[in-house]
C-alpha positions as a Python dict, from the first residue, in 0.01 Angstrom:
ca = {
    (1, 'M'): (0, 0, 0),
    (2, 'A'): (-342, -8, -219),
    (3, 'R'): (-263, 98, -569),
    (4, 'T'): (-444, 418, -719),
    (5, 'K'): (-687, 348, -1014),
    (6, 'L'): (-639, 539, -1285),
    (7, 'Q'): (-895, 758, -1405),
    (8, 'T'): (-844, 608, -1790),
    (9, 'P'): (-716, 261, -1912),
    (10, 'N'): (-428, 403, -2032),
    (11, 'F'): (-318, 194, -2326),
    (12, 'T'): (-1, 128, -2431),
    (13, 'L'): (144, -89, -2706),
    (14, 'S'): (409, -428, -2537),
    (15, 'K'): (649, -594, -2780),
    (16, 'R'): (703, -897, -2617),
    (17, 'A'): (1005, -1169, -2630),
    (18, 'D'): (884, -1345, -2901),
    (19, 'G'): (796, -1043, -3110),
    (20, 'Y'): (405, -999, -3101),
    (21, 'Y'): (319, -676, -2943),
    (22, 'V'): (24, -664, -2685),
    (23, 'I'): (-183, -376, -2573),
    (24, 'R'): (-135, -309, -2197),
    (25, 'Y'): (-345, -99, -2028),
    (26, 'T'): (-437, -45, -1651),
    (27, 'D'): (-839, -190, -1532),
    (28, 'P'): (-951, 140, -1379),
    (29, 'A'): (-1200, 6, -1187),
    (30, 'T'): (-934, -266, -1040),
    (31, 'G'): (-653, -51, -1124),
    (32, 'K'): (-443, -415, -1224),
    (33, 'T'): (-253, -434, -1526),
    (34, 'R'): (-351, -589, -1791),
    (35, 'D'): (-224, -711, -2155),
    (36, 'K'): (-480, -781, -2450),
    (37, 'A'): (-315, -962, -2791),
    (38, 'T'): (-229, -725, -3084),
    (39, 'G'): (-230, -1082, -3353),
    (40, 'T'): (110, -894, -3546),
    (41, 'K'): (460, -895, -3461),
    (42, 'D'): (429, -518, -3719),
    (43, 'A'): (461, -230, -3475),
    (44, 'K'): (271, -51, -3723),
    (45, 'E'): (-83, -283, -3779),
    (46, 'A'): (18, -225, -3408),
    (47, 'E'): (-92, 99, -3351),
    (48, 'E'): (-361, 97, -3577),
    (49, 'E'): (-470, -257, -3340),
    (50, 'R'): (-444, -23, -3016),
    (51, 'A'): (-604, 201, -3142),
    (52, 'R'): (-931, 52, -3228),
    (53, 'F'): (-958, -112, -2901),
    (54, 'A'): (-876, 161, -2732),
    (55, 'A'): (-1129, 308, -2922),
    (56, 'D'): (-1414, 21, -2906),
    (57, 'Y'): (-1327, 76, -2496),
    (58, 'R'): (-1433, 378, -2374),
    (59, 'K'): (-1777, 284, -2592),
    (60, 'P'): (-2065, 291, -2295),
    (61, 'K'): (-2166, -71, -2188),
    (62, 'L'): (-2465, -84, -2381),
    (63, 'A'): (-2719, -459, -2531),
    (64, 'K'): (-2757, -346, -2871),
    (65, 'N'): (-3132, -252, -2788),
    (66, 'P'): (-3109, -98, -2499),
    (67, 'T'): (-3408, 13, -2259),
    (68, 'V'): (-3500, 363, -2229),
    (69, 'A'): (-3361, 356, -1838),
    (70, 'E'): (-3050, 166, -1975),
    (71, 'L'): (-2951, 455, -2256),
    (72, 'C'): (-3107, 739, -1994),
    (73, 'D'): (-2839, 561, -1707),
    (74, 'A'): (-2536, 569, -1992),
    (75, 'Y'): (-2597, 857, -2126),
    (76, 'L'): (-2589, 1013, -1728),
    (77, 'E'): (-2268, 873, -1679),
    (78, 'Y'): (-2151, 1048, -2010),
    (79, 'R'): (-2288, 1367, -1887),
    (80, 'K'): (-2202, 1410, -1509),
    (81, 'P'): (-1885, 1493, -1608),
    (82, 'Q'): (-1920, 1767, -1836),
    (83, 'V'): (-2184, 1926, -1635),
    (84, 'K'): (-2268, 2138, -1311),
    (85, 'S'): (-2528, 1957, -1130),
    (86, 'A'): (-2499, 1611, -1207),
    (87, 'A'): (-2827, 1605, -951),
    (88, 'S'): (-3015, 1860, -1158),
    (89, 'L'): (-2954, 1611, -1449),
    (90, 'E'): (-3059, 1267, -1341),
    (91, 'H'): (-3364, 1466, -1151),
    (92, 'S'): (-3513, 1565, -1531),
    (93, 'Y'): (-3452, 1183, -1640),
    (94, 'S'): (-3598, 988, -1332),
    (95, 'P'): (-3979, 1060, -1492),
    (96, 'I'): (-3896, 989, -1855),
    (97, 'K'): (-3787, 669, -1671),
    (98, 'R'): (-4091, 592, -1397),
    (99, 'H'): (-4328, 638, -1741),
    (100, 'I'): (-4122, 514, -1987),
    (101, 'G'): (-3762, 339, -1885),
    (102, 'A'): (-3898, -3, -1983),
    (103, 'L'): (-4002, 17, -2252),
    (104, 'Y'): (-3681, -21, -2586),
    (105, 'A'): (-3543, 286, -2697),
    (106, 'Q'): (-3606, 208, -3049),
    (107, 'S'): (-3966, 143, -2966),
    (108, 'I'): (-4057, 519, -2897),
    (109, 'T'): (-4312, 681, -3140),
    (110, 'Q'): (-4489, 992, -3122),
    (111, 'T'): (-4769, 807, -2987),
    (112, 'T'): (-4538, 743, -2703),
    (113, 'I'): (-4480, 1067, -2650),
    (114, 'T'): (-4846, 1188, -2675),
    (115, 'D'): (-4847, 950, -2373),
    (116, 'Y'): (-4581, 1029, -2191),
    (117, 'I'): (-4773, 1406, -2151),
    (118, 'K'): (-5065, 1290, -2103),
    (119, 'K'): (-4916, 1146, -1770),
    (120, 'R'): (-4646, 1401, -1679),
    (121, 'S'): (-4936, 1691, -1697),
    (122, 'G'): (-5138, 1440, -1431),
    (123, 'D'): (-4800, 1443, -1194),
    (124, 'V'): (-4762, 1712, -1008),
    (125, 'S'): (-4456, 1897, -829),
    (126, 'G'): (-4365, 1954, -418),
    (127, 'G'): (-4175, 2244, -287),
    (128, 'A'): (-3863, 2276, -154),
    (129, 'S'): (-3667, 2342, 203),
    (130, 'G'): (-4023, 2079, 345),
    (131, 'R'): (-4207, 2383, 265),
    (132, 'L'): (-4506, 2163, 53),
    (133, 'R'): (-4637, 2347, -195),
    (134, 'I'): (-4866, 2055, -445),
    (135, 'K'): (-4920, 2227, -798),
    (136, 'P'): (-4928, 2049, -1163),
    (137, 'V'): (-4618, 2002, -1348),
    (138, 'S'): (-4568, 2293, -1584),
    (139, 'E'): (-4554, 2244, -1942),
    (140, 'A'): (-4220, 2388, -1950),
    (141, 'T'): (-4121, 2151, -1724),
    (142, 'I'): (-4231, 1815, -1978),
    (143, 'N'): (-4027, 1976, -2238),
    (144, 'K'): (-3698, 2037, -2090),
    (145, 'E'): (-3758, 1627, -1978),
    (146, 'L'): (-3856, 1576, -2348),
    (147, 'R'): (-3565, 1796, -2506),
    (148, 'Q'): (-3315, 1550, -2246),
    (149, 'L'): (-3468, 1235, -2416),
    (150, 'R'): (-3409, 1317, -2722),
    (151, 'A'): (-3046, 1468, -2652),
    (152, 'A'): (-2984, 1109, -2505),
    (153, 'L'): (-3155, 950, -2749),
    (154, 'N'): (-2929, 1113, -3009),
    (155, 'W'): (-2591, 952, -2820),
    (156, 'A'): (-2690, 630, -2875),
    (157, 'G'): (-2776, 711, -3215),
    (158, 'S'): (-2379, 870, -3232),
    (159, 'E'): (-2233, 589, -3035),
    (160, 'D'): (-2443, 332, -3283),
    (161, 'K'): (-2595, 152, -2982),
    (162, 'I'): (-2922, 142, -3122),
    (163, 'D'): (-3021, 168, -3514),
    (164, 'R'): (-3238, 418, -3596),
    (165, 'V'): (-3299, 755, -3387),
    (166, 'P'): (-3679, 767, -3296),
    (167, 'T'): (-3790, 1059, -3390),
    (168, 'F'): (-4097, 1266, -3201),
    (169, 'R'): (-4246, 1593, -3215),
    (170, 'I'): (-4265, 1828, -2887),
    (171, 'E'): (-4657, 1955, -2904),
    (172, 'L'): (-4601, 2164, -2609),
    (173, 'S'): (-4477, 2519, -2525),
    (174, 'A'): (-4110, 2595, -2342),
    (175, 'G'): (-4264, 2819, -2120),
    (176, 'E'): (-4368, 3157, -2178),
    (177, 'A'): (-4023, 3430, -2192),
    (178, 'R'): (-3883, 3507, -1877),
    (179, 'D'): (-3960, 3928, -1884),
    (180, 'R'): (-3950, 3988, -1539),
    (181, 'W'): (-3711, 4194, -1360),
    (182, 'I'): (-3627, 4445, -1076),
    (183, 'T'): (-3611, 4822, -1033),
    (184, 'K'): (-3318, 4984, -862),
    (185, 'E'): (-3537, 5027, -621),
    (186, 'E'): (-3665, 4741, -529),
    (187, 'A'): (-3341, 4594, -521),
    (188, 'N'): (-3233, 4862, -300),
    (189, 'R'): (-3530, 4719, -73),
    (190, 'L'): (-3413, 4364, -106),
    (191, 'M'): (-3040, 4453, 68),
    (192, 'E'): (-3180, 4645, 312),
    (193, 'T'): (-3448, 4327, 428),
    (194, 'S'): (-3145, 4048, 413),
    (195, 'S'): (-2889, 3852, 602),
    (196, 'P'): (-2556, 3995, 518),
    (197, 'H'): (-2434, 3707, 299),
    (198, 'I'): (-2783, 3772, 60),
    (199, 'A'): (-2701, 4086, 28),
    (200, 'L'): (-2380, 4036, -65),
    (201, 'F'): (-2488, 3777, -341),
    (202, 'L'): (-2743, 4056, -463),
    (203, 'L'): (-2521, 4361, -554),
    (204, 'I'): (-2256, 4031, -686),
    (205, 'A'): (-2574, 3939, -896),
    (206, 'L'): (-2688, 4334, -921),
    (207, 'S'): (-2311, 4451, -1019),
    (208, 'T'): (-2169, 4130, -1265),
    (209, 'A'): (-2517, 3963, -1407),
    (210, 'K'): (-2342, 3612, -1288),
    (211, 'R'): (-2537, 3374, -1276),
    (212, 'R'): (-2641, 3182, -930),
    (213, 'E'): (-2382, 2848, -929),
    (214, 'A'): (-2118, 3120, -1033),
    (215, 'I'): (-2182, 3294, -731),
    (216, 'L'): (-2191, 3087, -469),
    (217, 'T'): (-1927, 2886, -624),
    (218, 'L'): (-1631, 3150, -604),
    (219, 'T'): (-1331, 3183, -398),
    (220, 'W'): (-1157, 3466, -257),
    (221, 'G'): (-847, 3352, -466),
    (222, 'N'): (-1063, 3504, -789),
    (223, 'V'): (-1161, 3845, -637),
    (224, 'A'): (-859, 4096, -744),
    (225, 'L'): (-1004, 4404, -474),
    (226, 'H'): (-613, 4585, -537),
    (227, 'P'): (-506, 4778, -691),
    (228, 'A'): (-702, 5065, -680),
    (229, 'G'): (-891, 5088, -1023),
    (230, 'H'): (-784, 4801, -1158),
    (231, 'E'): (-1063, 4613, -945),
    (232, 'T'): (-1198, 4230, -1099),
    (233, 'I'): (-1386, 3890, -1000),
    (234, 'D'): (-1293, 3619, -1159),
    (235, 'F'): (-1560, 3357, -1218),
    (236, 'G'): (-1381, 3093, -1415),
    (237, 'D'): (-1367, 2935, -1702),
    (238, 'D'): (-1739, 2814, -1896),
    (239, 'V'): (-1928, 2529, -1775),
    (240, 'G'): (-2092, 2353, -2086),
    (241, 'N'): (-2294, 2703, -2230),
    (242, 'K'): (-2329, 2923, -1964),
    (243, 'R'): (-2048, 3194, -2018),
    (244, 'R'): (-1840, 3319, -1677),
    (245, 'G'): (-1536, 3490, -1738),
    (246, 'K'): (-1404, 3790, -1591),
    (247, 'T'): (-1565, 4076, -1480),
    (248, 'P'): (-1452, 4433, -1407),
    (249, 'I'): (-1515, 4633, -1135),
    (250, 'A'): (-1303, 4855, -1088),
    (251, 'G'): (-1527, 5190, -998),
    (252, 'N'): (-1822, 4992, -842),
    (253, 'V'): (-1763, 5183, -475),
    (254, 'R'): (-2061, 5003, -296),
    (255, 'L'): (-1956, 4654, -452),
    (256, 'I'): (-1536, 4678, -360),
    (257, 'E'): (-1590, 4787, -31),
    (258, 'A'): (-1893, 4553, 7),
    (259, 'L'): (-1627, 4249, -67),
    (260, 'K'): (-1379, 4433, 175),
    (261, 'A'): (-1601, 4437, 452),
    (262, 'A'): (-1627, 4050, 380),
    (263, 'K'): (-1308, 3888, 323),
    (264, 'G'): (-1198, 4077, 644),
    (265, 'V'): (-1430, 3830, 837),
    (266, 'A'): (-1436, 3557, 627),
    (267, 'K'): (-1417, 3244, 795),
    (268, 'T'): (-1394, 3029, 392),
    (269, 'P'): (-1265, 3033, 114),
    (270, 'Y'): (-1595, 3113, -61),
    (271, 'V'): (-1748, 3483, -83),
    (272, 'I'): (-2062, 3357, 1),
    (273, 'E'): (-2078, 3156, 303),
    (274, 'F'): (-2343, 3175, 687),
    (275, 'R'): (-2231, 3046, 928),
    (276, 'G'): (-1851, 2945, 867),
    (277, 'K'): (-2017, 2737, 572),
    (278, 'Q'): (-2016, 2740, 201),
    (279, 'V'): (-2387, 2859, 96),
    (280, 'A'): (-2549, 2587, -160),
    (281, 'D'): (-2871, 2769, -272),
    (282, 'V'): (-3041, 3121, -189),
    (283, 'K'): (-3423, 2971, -286),
    (284, 'T'): (-3529, 2994, 55),
    (285, 'A'): (-3340, 3310, 193),
    (286, 'L'): (-3411, 3511, -156),
    (287, 'R'): (-3830, 3430, -100),
    (288, 'A'): (-3787, 3579, 198),
    (289, 'S'): (-3626, 3897, 157),
    (290, 'C'): (-3894, 3951, -74),
    (291, 'R'): (-4132, 3872, 162),
    (292, 'R'): (-3969, 4115, 410),
    (293, 'A'): (-3916, 4393, 119),
    (294, 'G'): (-4266, 4421, -54),
    (295, 'V'): (-4140, 4281, -370),
    (296, 'E'): (-4290, 4018, -638),
    (297, 'E'): (-4112, 3661, -551),
    (298, 'I'): (-3799, 3653, -815),
    (299, 'T'): (-3546, 3391, -890),
    (300, 'S'): (-3177, 3442, -883),
    (301, 'H'): (-3218, 3471, -1276),
    (302, 'V'): (-3417, 3749, -1246),
    (303, 'L'): (-3139, 3894, -1086),
    (304, 'K'): (-2876, 3884, -1368),
    (305, 'H'): (-3260, 3964, -1578),
    (306, 'S'): (-3239, 4285, -1403),
    (307, 'A'): (-2872, 4367, -1435),
    (308, 'I'): (-2908, 4380, -1845),
    (309, 'T'): (-3256, 4519, -1860),
    (310, 'W'): (-3047, 4754, -1638),
    (311, 'M'): (-2717, 4841, -1902),
    (312, 'V'): (-2948, 4775, -2149),
    (313, 'Q'): (-3265, 5090, -2059),
    (314, 'A'): (-2917, 5343, -1966),
    (315, 'G'): (-2845, 5265, -2366),
    (316, 'I'): (-2514, 5138, -2310),
    (317, 'P'): (-2400, 4947, -2654),
    (318, 'Y'): (-2549, 4581, -2692),
    (319, 'E'): (-2167, 4447, -2767),
    (320, 'Q'): (-2036, 4624, -2428),
    (321, 'I'): (-2313, 4480, -2271),
    (322, 'G'): (-2206, 4180, -2386),
    (323, 'K'): (-1831, 4166, -2354),
    (324, 'F'): (-1962, 4267, -1981),
    (325, 'T'): (-2212, 4015, -1928),
    (326, 'N'): (-1995, 3723, -2112),
    (327, 'T'): (-2301, 3720, -2337),
    (328, 'S'): (-2313, 3745, -2743),
    (329, 'K'): (-2472, 4054, -2824),
    (330, 'D'): (-2752, 3886, -3050),
    (331, 'I'): (-2887, 3767, -2766),
    (332, 'I'): (-2826, 4060, -2562),
    (333, 'E'): (-3036, 4242, -2854),
    (334, 'K'): (-3331, 3959, -2910),
    (335, 'V'): (-3344, 3946, -2528),
    (336, 'Y'): (-3349, 4256, -2416),
    (337, 'G'): (-3387, 4462, -2662),
    (338, 'H'): (-3661, 4603, -2613),
    (339, 'H'): (-3556, 4811, -2293),
    (340, 'S'): (-3321, 5050, -2540),
    (341, 'P'): (-3470, 5440, -2498),
    (342, 'A'): (-3371, 5407, -2864),
    (343, 'F'): (-3636, 5130, -2970),
    (344, 'V'): (-3860, 5267, -2780),
    (345, 'A'): (-3867, 5620, -2942),
    (346, 'E'): (-3796, 5450, -3295),
    (347, 'A'): (-4125, 5230, -3262),
    (348, 'V'): (-4366, 5501, -3098),
    (349, 'G'): (-4229, 5788, -3388),
    (350, 'A'): (-4283, 5560, -3634),
    (351, 'L'): (-4664, 5498, -3479),
    (352, 'A'): (-4746, 5846, -3434),
    (353, 'F'): (-5006, 6007, -3686),
}
């Protein structure tokens, strides 16, 4: 039977018959046990050497002066276990590697970045799901790519893989602030024109203000529909800086009944399923629902934005909204505060003359 490959080398100290210590570890690539001499019989010195060797072993294997492409690949390997969508992260680095990947990381200058912006501005992006929707690459997209490049460079500097971390300005807009939200009347029209699994997705999103990924990965084991009056949905652990947490739904009769009905016919562990399979994305289906309902096209993020906007418009305190949605009070006030009835009344009152 083949030996199971370990995820970490699992460094330990072992004393040889001659009294010298060796560092014993399992090569994660081969599963074989290897020894590294410490050159000492002193237990304390051997432990210090073990700690140094383990730290160096885990460092990224990169040339001292790596190219941008090599650095990006190494950073991707480092980040993949920490992010929800590794494919999305790889997608951000693809144009970086294509346009400036052959350059040495430390040779990046402001001119390099300016040239990159010009090249990317001339690129076009396509549509999804086989539907061709060619359009120029937006400034917000280029901004995101360059921020990812900066993150990779900073990481390389912290790992001592480059002597100097290049600094540069990103002279682009991060995109217009998103203030798109739908009314409750539009929400009901969307529900009526959507297939059952999309209607349930909409209902959960608008009732909990949770993100698309949290809803699509939600399983029935994390939905508590009993006892009555204590119903909750546990969206699991936070992913990166994306907060999830547990959301109470007691009293939301429409959502509770919809969940009970869906659970009764479920064929998979996932709450959002279609034809006996987990749903990977709702972008295309949501676009079709908008078209049928006569609602301006929205993304799933607009649903979260709408839910919080409704609560602010209803005069719910920012702190209470923050606790319910696992969003900081400061963000609620900064992004959604202008929807508050109190804010509007005070602003209008101040301008009266």
